[in-house]
Coordinates of C-alpha atoms in Angstrom, one line a residue:
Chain A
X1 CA -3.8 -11.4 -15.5
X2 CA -2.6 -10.7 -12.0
X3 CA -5.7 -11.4 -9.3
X4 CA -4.9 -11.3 -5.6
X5 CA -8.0 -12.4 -3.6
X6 CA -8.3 -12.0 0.0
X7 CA -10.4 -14.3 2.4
X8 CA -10.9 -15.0 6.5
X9 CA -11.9 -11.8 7.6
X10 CA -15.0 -11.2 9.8
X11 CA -16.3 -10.4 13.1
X12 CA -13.7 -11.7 16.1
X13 CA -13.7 -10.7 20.1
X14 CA -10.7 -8.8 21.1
X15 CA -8.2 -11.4 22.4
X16 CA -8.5 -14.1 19.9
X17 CA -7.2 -14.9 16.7
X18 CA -7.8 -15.1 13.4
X19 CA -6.0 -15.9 10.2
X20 CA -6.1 -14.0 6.6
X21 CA -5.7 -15.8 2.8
X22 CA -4.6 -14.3 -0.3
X23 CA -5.0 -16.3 -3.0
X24 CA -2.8 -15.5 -5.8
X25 CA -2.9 -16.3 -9.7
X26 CA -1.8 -14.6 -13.1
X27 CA 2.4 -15.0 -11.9
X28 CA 4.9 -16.7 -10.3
X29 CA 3.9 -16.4 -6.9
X30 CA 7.5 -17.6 -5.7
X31 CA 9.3 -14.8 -7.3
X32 CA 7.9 -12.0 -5.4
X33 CA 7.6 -10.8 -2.3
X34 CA 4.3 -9.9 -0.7
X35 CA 3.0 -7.3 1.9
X36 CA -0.7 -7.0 3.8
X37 CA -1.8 -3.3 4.3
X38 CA -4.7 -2.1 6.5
X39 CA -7.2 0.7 6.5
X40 CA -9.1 1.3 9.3
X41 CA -12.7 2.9 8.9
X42 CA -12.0 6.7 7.4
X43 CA -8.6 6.5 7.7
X44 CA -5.2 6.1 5.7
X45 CA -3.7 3.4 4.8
X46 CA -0.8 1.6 7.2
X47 CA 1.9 -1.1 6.2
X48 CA 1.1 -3.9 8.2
X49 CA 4.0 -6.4 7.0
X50 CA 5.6 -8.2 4.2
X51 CA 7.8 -11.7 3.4
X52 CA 10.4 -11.8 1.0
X53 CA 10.4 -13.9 -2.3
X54 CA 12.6 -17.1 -1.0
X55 CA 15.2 -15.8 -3.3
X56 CA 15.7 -13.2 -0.5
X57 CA 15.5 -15.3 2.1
X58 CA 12.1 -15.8 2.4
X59 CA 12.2 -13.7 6.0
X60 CA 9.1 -11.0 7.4
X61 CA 9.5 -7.8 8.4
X62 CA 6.6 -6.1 10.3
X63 CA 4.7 -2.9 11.9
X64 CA 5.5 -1.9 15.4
X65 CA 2.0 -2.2 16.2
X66 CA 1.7 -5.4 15.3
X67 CA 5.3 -7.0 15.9
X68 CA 4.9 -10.0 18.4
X69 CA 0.9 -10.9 17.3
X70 CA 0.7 -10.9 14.0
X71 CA 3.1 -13.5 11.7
X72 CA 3.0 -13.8 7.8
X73 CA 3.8 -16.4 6.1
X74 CA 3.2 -17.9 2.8
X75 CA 2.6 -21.7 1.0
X76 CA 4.5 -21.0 -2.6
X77 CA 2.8 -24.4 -4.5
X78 CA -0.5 -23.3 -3.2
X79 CA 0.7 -19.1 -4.0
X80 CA -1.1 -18.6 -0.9
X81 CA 0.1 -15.7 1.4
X82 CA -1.0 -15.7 5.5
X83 CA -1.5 -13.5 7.9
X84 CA -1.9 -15.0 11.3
X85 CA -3.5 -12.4 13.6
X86 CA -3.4 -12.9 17.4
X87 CA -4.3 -10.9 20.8
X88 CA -6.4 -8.8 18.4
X89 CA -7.6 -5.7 19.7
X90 CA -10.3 -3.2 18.6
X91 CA -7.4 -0.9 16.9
X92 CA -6.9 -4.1 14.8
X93 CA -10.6 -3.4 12.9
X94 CA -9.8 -2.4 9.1
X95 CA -10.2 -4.0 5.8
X96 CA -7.0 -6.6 4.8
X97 CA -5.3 -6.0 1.6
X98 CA -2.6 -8.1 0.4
X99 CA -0.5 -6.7 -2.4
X100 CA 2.5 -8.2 -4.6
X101 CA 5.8 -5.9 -4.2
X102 CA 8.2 -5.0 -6.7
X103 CA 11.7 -4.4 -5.5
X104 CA 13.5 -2.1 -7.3
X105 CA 16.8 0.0 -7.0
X106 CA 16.8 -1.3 -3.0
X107 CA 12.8 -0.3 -2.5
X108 CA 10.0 -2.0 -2.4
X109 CA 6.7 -1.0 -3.9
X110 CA 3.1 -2.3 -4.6
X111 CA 2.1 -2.7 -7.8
X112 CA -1.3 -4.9 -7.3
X113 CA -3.8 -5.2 -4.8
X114 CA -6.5 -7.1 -3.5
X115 CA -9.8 -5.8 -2.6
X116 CA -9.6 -6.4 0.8
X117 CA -10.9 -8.5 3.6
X118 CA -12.9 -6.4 6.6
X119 CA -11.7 -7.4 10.0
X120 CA -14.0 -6.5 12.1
X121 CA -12.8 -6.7 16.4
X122 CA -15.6 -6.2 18.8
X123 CA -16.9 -7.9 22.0
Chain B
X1 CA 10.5 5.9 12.6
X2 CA 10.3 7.9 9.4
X3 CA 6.9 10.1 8.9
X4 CA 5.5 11.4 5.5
X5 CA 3.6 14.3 5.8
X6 CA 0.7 15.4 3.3
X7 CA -1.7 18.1 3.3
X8 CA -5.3 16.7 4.0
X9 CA -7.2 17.9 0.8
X10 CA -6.4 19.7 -2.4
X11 CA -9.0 21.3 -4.7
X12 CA -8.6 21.9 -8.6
X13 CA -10.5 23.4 -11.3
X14 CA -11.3 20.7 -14.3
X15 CA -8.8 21.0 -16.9
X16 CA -6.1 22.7 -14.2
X17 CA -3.2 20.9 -12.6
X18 CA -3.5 19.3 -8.9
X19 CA 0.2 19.8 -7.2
X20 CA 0.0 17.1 -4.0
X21 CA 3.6 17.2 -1.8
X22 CA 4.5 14.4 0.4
X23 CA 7.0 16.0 3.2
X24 CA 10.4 13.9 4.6
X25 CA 13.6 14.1 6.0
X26 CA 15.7 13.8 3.1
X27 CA 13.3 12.4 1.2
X28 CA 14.7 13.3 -2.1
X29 CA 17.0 10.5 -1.5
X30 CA 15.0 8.0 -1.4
X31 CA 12.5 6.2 -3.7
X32 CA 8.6 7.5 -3.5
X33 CA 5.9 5.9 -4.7
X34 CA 2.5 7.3 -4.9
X35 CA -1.2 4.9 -4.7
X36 CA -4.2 6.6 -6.4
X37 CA -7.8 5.3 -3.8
X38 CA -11.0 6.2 -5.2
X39 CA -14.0 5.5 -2.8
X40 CA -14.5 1.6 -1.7
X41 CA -11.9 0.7 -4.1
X42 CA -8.5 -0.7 -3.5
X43 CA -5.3 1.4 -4.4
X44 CA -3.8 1.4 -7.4
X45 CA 0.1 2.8 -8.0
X46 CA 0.1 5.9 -10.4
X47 CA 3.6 6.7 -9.8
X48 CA 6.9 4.8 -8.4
X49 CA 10.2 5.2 -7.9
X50 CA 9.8 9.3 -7.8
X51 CA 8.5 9.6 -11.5
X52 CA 8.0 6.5 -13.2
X53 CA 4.0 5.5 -14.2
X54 CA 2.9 2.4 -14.7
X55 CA 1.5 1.4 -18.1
X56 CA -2.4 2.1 -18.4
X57 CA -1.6 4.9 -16.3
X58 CA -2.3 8.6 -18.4
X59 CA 0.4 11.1 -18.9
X60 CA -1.3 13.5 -17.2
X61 CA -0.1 11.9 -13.7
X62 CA 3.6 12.4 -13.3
X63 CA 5.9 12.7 -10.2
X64 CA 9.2 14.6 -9.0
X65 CA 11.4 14.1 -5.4
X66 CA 14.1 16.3 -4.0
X67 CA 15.5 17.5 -1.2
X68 CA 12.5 17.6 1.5
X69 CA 9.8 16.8 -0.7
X70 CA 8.1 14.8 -3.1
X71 CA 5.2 16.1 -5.9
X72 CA 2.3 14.3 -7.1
X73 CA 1.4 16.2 -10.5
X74 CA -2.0 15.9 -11.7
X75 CA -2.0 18.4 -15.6
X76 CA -5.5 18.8 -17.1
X77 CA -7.8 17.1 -13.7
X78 CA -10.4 15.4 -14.5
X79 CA -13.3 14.5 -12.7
X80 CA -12.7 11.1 -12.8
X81 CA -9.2 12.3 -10.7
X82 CA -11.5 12.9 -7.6
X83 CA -9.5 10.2 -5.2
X84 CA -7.3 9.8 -2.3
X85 CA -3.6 9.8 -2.5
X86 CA -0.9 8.1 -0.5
X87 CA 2.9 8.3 -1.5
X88 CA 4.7 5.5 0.0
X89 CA 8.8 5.2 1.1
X90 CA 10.6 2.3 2.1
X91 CA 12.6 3.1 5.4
X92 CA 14.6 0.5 7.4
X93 CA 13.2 -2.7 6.4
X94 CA 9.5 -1.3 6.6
X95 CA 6.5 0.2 4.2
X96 CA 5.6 3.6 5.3
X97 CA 2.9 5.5 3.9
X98 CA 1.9 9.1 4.2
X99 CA -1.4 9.9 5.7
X100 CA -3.1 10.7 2.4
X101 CA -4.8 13.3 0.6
X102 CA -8.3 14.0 -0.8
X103 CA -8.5 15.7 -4.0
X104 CA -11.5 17.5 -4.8
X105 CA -12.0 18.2 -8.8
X106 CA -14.4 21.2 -9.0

């Protein structure tokens, strides 16, 4: 069974940094590529980033409001994904998902999902 | 950047269908994918690449894409179809999502 399981969110000042786990089991963690998606409270959701399976290069791609502050990266023997978040701001506050992405027929999709990690940016 | 444009809520009848668009340039040549969110849950895909459905996924959910615009079909609502949708594209390297839709089963 596929389980993706987010951890490292919580309260954080605007300015500093904080970084994000998902833990995954149930695959091959190396063989996929994974993405982190936000929600802010009562909003949509929004495509934060994602890293390609190492097959593709292993390289990250990223939102243009978070390009330059937020990096992901992942630890394949430990099929742990990261996202490092820093500068964070108050627009920052949302819950984390992480999600494993299917590429098919040149696009990408997101067939599971974590529950989520609230980030939560306030002074 | 590209932008996907849905309405903000759709209401249905039980046992009528739900019809939920996701507006693009062109969008009918690209791939859509649509995420099914009920409240405090995480998404879950109902539909990807324009009209393909997961397994576990009823046949009352189905999908269609061309020219500016993509359809979410729900056939014989339920209740338990009460959610918010998000169809999804992928667009110069990046995940883009639309801004999601409520439907209301009453």
């Amino acid at each position: 069974e596929v389980q993706l399981v987010e951890s490292g969110g919580g309260l954080v000042q605007p300015g500093r940094s904080l970084r994000l786990s998902c833990t995954a089991s149930g695959f091959t963690f190396g063989d996929y590529a994974m993405s982190w998606v936000r929600q802010a409270p009562g909003k949509g959701l929004e495509w934060v980033g994602f890293i390609r399976s190492k097959a593709y290069g292993g390289t990250t791609d990223y939102a243009a409001s978070v390009k330059g502050r937020f990096t992901i990266s992942s630890d394949d023997s430990k099929s742990i994904a990261y996202l490092q978040m820093n500068s964070l701001k108050t627009e920052d506050t949302a819950v984390y998902y992480c999600s494993r992405d299917l590429l098919e027929l040149g696009t990408y999709y997101f067939d599971y999902w974590g529950q989520g990690t609230l980030v939560t940016v306030s002074s | 950047s590209y932008e996907l444009t849905q309405p903000l809520s759709v209401s249905v009848a039980p046992g009528q269908t739900a019809r939920i668009t996701c507006g693009g340039n062109n969008i009918g040549d690209k791939n859509v994918h649509w995420y099914q969110q009920k409240p405090g849950q995480a998404p879950v895909l109902v539909i990807y690449r324009d009209s393909n459905r997961p397994s576990g996924i009823p046949e009352r959910f189905s999908g269609s894409n061309s020219g500016n615009t993509a359809t979410l079909t729900i056939t014989r609502a339920q209740v338990g179809d009460e959610a918010d949708y998000y169809c999804q594209v992928w667009a110069s390297s990046t995940g883009v999502f639309g801004g999601g839709t409520k439907v209301t089963v009453l």
